[in-house]
Coordinates of N, CA and C in Angstrom, one line a residue:
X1 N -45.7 121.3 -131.8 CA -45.4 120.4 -132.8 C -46.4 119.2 -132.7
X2 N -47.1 118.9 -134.1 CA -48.2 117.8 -133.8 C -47.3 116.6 -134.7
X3 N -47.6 115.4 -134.0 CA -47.1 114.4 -134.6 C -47.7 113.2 -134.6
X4 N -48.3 112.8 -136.3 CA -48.9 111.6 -136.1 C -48.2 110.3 -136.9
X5 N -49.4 109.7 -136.7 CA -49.3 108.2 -137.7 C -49.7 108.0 -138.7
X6 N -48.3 107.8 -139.8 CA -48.6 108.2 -140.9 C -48.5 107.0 -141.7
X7 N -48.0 105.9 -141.5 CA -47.7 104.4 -142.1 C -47.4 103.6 -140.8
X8 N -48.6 102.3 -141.2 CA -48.4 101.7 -140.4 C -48.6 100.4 -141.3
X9 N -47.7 99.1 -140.8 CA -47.3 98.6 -141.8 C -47.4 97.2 -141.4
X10 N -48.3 96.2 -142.1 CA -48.8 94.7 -141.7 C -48.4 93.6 -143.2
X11 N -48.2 92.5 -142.6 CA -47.7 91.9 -143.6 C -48.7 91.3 -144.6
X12 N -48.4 91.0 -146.0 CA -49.7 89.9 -146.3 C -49.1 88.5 -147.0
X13 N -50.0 87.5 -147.1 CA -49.9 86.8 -147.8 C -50.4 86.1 -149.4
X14 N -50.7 87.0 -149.6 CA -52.2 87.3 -150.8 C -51.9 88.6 -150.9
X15 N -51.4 89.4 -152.2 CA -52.1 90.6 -151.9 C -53.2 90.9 -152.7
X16 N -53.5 89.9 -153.4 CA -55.2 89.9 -154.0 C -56.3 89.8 -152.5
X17 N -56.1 88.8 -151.9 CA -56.5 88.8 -150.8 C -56.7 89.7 -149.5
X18 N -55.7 90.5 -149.3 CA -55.5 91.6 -148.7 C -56.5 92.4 -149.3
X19 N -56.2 93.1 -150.7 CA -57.1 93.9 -151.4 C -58.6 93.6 -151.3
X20 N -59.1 92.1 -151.2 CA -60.4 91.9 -150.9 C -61.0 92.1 -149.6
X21 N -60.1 92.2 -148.2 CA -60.1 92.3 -146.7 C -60.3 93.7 -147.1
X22 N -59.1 94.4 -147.3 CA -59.0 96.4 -147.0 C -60.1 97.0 -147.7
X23 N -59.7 96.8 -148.9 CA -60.6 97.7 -150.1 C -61.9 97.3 -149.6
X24 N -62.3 96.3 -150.0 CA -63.6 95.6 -150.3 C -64.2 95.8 -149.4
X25 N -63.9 95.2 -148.5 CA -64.8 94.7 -146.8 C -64.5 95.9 -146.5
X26 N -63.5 96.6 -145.9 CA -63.5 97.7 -144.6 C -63.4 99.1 -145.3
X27 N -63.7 98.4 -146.9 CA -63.8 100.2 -147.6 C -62.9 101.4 -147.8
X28 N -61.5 100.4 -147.6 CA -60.3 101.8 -147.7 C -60.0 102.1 -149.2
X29 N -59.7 103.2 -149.1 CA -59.1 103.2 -150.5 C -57.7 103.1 -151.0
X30 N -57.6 102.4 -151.7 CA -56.3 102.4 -152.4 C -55.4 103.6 -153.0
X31 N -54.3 103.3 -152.1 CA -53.2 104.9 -152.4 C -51.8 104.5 -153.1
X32 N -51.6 103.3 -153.1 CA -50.3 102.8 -153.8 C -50.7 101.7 -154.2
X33 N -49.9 101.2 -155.4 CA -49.7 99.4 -155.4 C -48.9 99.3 -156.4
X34 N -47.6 99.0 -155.8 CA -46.4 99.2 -156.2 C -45.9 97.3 -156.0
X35 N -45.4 97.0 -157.3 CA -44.6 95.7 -158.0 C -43.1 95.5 -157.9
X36 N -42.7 95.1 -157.6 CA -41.4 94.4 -157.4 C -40.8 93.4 -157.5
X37 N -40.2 92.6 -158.4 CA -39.4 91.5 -158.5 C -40.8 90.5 -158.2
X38 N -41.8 90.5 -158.4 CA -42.6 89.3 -158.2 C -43.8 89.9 -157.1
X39 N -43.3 90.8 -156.6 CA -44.0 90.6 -155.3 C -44.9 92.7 -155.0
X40 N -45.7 92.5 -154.0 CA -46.9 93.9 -154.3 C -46.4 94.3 -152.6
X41 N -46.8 96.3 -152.7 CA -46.7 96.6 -151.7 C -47.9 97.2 -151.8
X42 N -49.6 97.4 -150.9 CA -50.0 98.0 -151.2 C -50.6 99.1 -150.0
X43 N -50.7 100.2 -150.3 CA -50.9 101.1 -149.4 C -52.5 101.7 -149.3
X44 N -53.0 101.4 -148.5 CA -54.7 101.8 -148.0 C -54.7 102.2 -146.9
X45 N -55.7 103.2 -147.3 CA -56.1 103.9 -146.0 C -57.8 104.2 -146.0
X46 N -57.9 105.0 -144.9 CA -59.5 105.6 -144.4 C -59.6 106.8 -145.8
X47 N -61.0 106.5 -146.0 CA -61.3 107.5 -147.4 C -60.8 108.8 -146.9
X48 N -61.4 109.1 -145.6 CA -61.4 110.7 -145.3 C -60.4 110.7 -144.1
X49 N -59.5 110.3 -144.2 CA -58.3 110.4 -143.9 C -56.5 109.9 -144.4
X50 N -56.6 111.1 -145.6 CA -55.6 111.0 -146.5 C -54.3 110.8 -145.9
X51 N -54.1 111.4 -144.6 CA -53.1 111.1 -143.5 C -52.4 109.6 -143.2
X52 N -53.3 109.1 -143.0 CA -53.3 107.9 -142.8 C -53.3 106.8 -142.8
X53 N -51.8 105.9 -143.4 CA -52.0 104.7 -143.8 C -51.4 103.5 -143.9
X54 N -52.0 102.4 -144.2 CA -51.5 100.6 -143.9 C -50.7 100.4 -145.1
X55 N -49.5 99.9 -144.9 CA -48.6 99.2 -145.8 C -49.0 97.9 -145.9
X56 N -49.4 97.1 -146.9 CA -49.1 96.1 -146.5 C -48.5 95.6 -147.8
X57 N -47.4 94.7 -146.9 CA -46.1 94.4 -147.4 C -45.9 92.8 -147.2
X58 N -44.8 92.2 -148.3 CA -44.5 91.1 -148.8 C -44.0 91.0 -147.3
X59 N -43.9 89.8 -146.8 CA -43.3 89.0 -145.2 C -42.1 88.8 -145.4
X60 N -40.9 89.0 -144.5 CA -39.9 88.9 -144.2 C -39.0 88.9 -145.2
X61 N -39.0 89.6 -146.6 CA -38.1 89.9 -147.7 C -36.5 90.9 -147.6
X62 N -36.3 90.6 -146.5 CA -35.2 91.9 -146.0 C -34.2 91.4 -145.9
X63 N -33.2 91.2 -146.7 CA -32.2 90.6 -147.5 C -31.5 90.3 -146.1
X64 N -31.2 91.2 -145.3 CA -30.6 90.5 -144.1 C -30.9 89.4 -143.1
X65 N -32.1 88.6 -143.9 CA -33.1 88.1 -142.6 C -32.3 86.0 -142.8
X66 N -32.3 85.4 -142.7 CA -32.3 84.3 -142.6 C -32.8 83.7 -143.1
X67 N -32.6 81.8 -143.8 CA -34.4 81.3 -143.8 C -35.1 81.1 -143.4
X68 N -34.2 80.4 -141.8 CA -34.6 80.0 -140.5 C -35.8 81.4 -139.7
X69 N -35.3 82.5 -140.2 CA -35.8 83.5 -140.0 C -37.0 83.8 -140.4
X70 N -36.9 84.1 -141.6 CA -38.2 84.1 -142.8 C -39.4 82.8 -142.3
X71 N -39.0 81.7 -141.8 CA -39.8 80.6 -141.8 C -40.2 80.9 -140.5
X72 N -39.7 81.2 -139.5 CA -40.4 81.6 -138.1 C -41.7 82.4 -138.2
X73 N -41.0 83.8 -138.9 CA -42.2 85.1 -139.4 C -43.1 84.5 -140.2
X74 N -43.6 83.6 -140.8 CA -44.3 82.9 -141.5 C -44.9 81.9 -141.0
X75 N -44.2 81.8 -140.0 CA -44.9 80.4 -139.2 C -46.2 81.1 -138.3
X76 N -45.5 82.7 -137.7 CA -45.8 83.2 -136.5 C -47.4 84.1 -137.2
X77 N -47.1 84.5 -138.6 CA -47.9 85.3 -139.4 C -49.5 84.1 -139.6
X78 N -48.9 82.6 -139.7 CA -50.7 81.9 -140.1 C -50.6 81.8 -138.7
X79 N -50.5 81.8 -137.4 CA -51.3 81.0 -136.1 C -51.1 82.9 -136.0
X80 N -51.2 83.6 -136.6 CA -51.9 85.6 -135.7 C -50.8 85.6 -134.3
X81 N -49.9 85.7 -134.8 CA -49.1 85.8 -133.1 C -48.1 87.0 -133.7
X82 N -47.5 87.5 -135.0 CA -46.8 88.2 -135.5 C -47.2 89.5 -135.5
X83 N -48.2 90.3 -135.8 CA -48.4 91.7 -135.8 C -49.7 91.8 -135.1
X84 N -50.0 92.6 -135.0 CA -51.8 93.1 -134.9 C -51.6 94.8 -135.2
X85 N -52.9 95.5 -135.3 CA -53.6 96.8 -135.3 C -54.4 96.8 -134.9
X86 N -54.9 98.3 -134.5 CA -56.2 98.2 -133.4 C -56.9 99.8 -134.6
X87 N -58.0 99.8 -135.1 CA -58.8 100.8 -135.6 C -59.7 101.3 -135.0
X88 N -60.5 102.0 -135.5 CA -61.2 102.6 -134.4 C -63.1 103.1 -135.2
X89 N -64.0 102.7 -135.0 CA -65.3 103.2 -135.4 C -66.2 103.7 -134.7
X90 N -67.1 104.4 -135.1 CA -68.7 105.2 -134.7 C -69.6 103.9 -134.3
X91 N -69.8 103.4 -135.3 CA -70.6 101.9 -135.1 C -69.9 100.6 -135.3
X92 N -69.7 99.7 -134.1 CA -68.9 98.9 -134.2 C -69.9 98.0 -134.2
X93 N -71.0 97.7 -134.1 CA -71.7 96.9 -134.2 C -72.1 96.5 -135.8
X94 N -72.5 97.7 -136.5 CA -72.3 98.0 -137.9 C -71.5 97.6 -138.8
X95 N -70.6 97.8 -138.2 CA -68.7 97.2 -138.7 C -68.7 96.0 -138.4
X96 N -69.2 95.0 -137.4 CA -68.7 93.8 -136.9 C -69.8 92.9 -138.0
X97 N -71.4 93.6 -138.6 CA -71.6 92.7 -138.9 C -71.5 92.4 -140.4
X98 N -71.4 94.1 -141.1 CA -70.4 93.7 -142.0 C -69.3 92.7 -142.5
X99 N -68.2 92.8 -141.5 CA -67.1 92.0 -141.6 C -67.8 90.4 -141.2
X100 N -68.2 89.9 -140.5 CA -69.4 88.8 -140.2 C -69.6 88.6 -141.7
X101 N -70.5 89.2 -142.2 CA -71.1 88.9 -143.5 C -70.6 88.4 -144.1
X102 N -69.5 89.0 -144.3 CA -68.2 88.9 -145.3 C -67.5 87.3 -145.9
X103 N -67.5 87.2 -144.2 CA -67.0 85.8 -144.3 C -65.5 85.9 -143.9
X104 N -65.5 87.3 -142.8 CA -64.0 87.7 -142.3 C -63.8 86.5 -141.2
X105 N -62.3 86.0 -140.9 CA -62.6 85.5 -139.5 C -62.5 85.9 -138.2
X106 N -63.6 85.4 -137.7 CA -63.9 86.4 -136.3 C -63.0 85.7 -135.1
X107 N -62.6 86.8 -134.6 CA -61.5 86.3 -133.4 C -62.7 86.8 -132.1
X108 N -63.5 88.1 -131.9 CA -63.9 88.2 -130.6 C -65.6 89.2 -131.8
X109 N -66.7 88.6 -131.0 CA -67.5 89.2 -130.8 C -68.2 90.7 -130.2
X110 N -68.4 91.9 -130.6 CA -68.4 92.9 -129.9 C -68.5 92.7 -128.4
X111 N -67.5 93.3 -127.5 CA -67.5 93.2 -126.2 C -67.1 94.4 -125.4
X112 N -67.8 94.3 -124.3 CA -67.6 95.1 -123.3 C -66.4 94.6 -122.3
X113 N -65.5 95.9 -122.5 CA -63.7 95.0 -122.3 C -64.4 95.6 -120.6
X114 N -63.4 94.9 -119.3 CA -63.7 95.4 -118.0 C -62.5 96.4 -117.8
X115 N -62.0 96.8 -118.8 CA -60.7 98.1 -118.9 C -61.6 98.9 -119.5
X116 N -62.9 99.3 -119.7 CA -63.6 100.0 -120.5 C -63.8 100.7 -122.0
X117 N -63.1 99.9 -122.7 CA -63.7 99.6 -124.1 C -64.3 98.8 -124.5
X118 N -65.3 98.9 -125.6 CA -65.8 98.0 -126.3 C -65.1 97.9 -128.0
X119 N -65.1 96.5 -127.9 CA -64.1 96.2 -128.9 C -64.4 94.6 -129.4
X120 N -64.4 94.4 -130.7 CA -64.2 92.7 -131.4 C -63.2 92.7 -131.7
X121 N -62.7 91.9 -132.6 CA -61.6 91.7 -133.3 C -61.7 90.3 -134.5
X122 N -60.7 90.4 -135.5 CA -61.0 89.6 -136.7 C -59.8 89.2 -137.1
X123 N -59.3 88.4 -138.2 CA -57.7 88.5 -138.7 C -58.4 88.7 -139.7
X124 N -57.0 89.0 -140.4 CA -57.0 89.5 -142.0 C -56.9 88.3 -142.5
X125 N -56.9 88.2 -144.2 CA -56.5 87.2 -144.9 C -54.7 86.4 -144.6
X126 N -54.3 87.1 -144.4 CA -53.2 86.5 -143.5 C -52.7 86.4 -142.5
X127 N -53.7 86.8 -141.4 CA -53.9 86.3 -139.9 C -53.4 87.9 -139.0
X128 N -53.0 88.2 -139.7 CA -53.1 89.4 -138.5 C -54.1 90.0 -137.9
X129 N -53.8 90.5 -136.5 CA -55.1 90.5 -135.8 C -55.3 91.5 -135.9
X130 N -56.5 92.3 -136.4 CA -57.5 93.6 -136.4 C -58.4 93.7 -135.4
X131 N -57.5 94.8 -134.6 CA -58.7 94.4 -132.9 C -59.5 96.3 -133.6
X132 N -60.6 96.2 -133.1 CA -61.6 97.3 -133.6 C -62.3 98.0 -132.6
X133 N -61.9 99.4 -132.2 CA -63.1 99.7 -131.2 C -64.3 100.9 -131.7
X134 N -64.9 100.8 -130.3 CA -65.9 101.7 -130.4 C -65.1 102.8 -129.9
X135 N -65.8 103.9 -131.0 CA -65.9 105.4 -130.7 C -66.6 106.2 -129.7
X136 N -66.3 106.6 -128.8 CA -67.2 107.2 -128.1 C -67.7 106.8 -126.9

């Protein structure tokens, strides 16, 4: 039995914003974008990997949550302390200076981790952390 990852699911605060981070910059394509009462869910993934993909979703809308609640996840979502994802590329150096270009913000400059990856990292338009490694 093979079992993978099939949604994996980051919050946004923009989803225009989001859309200009995923699509735009890191080139995924767009597989849903679904409306609700005000608010977007939208689902991207890797072109050549139909398998595979990011929800991203309105923050703490789950009817069971609190305000006090909601305001935490909101608080924790702008200082990047609420989610992260880790991706993975051929050229990270390639990738890093793309997103560089962009005008993404850079949290780590490509590095040689002493756990033996190399890896940067960025946040999204609403702060989630996108740590990135090298392939290979």
């Amino acid at each position: 039995m093979d079992i993978s990852i099939h949604y994996a699911f980051l919050p946004h605060t923009d989803a225009d914003a989001a859309l200009g981070f995923y699509r735009d910059t890191l080139g995924f394509e767009v597989r849903n974008d679904v409306g609700y009462d005000g608010m977007r869910w939208i689902t991207v993934g890797p072109v050549n990997q139909p398998g595979t993909s990011i929800v991203l979703h309105p923050p703490a809308v789950d009817p069971g949550i609190t305000e006090d609640e909601r305001r935490t996840v909101l608080e924790m979502i702008a200082k990047g302390t609420y989610t992260a994802i880790t991706l993975a590329t051929d050229d990270l150096d390639g990738l890093f200076g793309r997103l560089q270009a962009s005008g993404a913000d850079v949290v780590q400059e490509p590095t040689d981790q002493p756990y033996g990856v190399r890896d940067c990292a960025f946040r999204d338009p609403a702060g989630n952390l996108i740590r990135i490694n090298q392939l290979g």
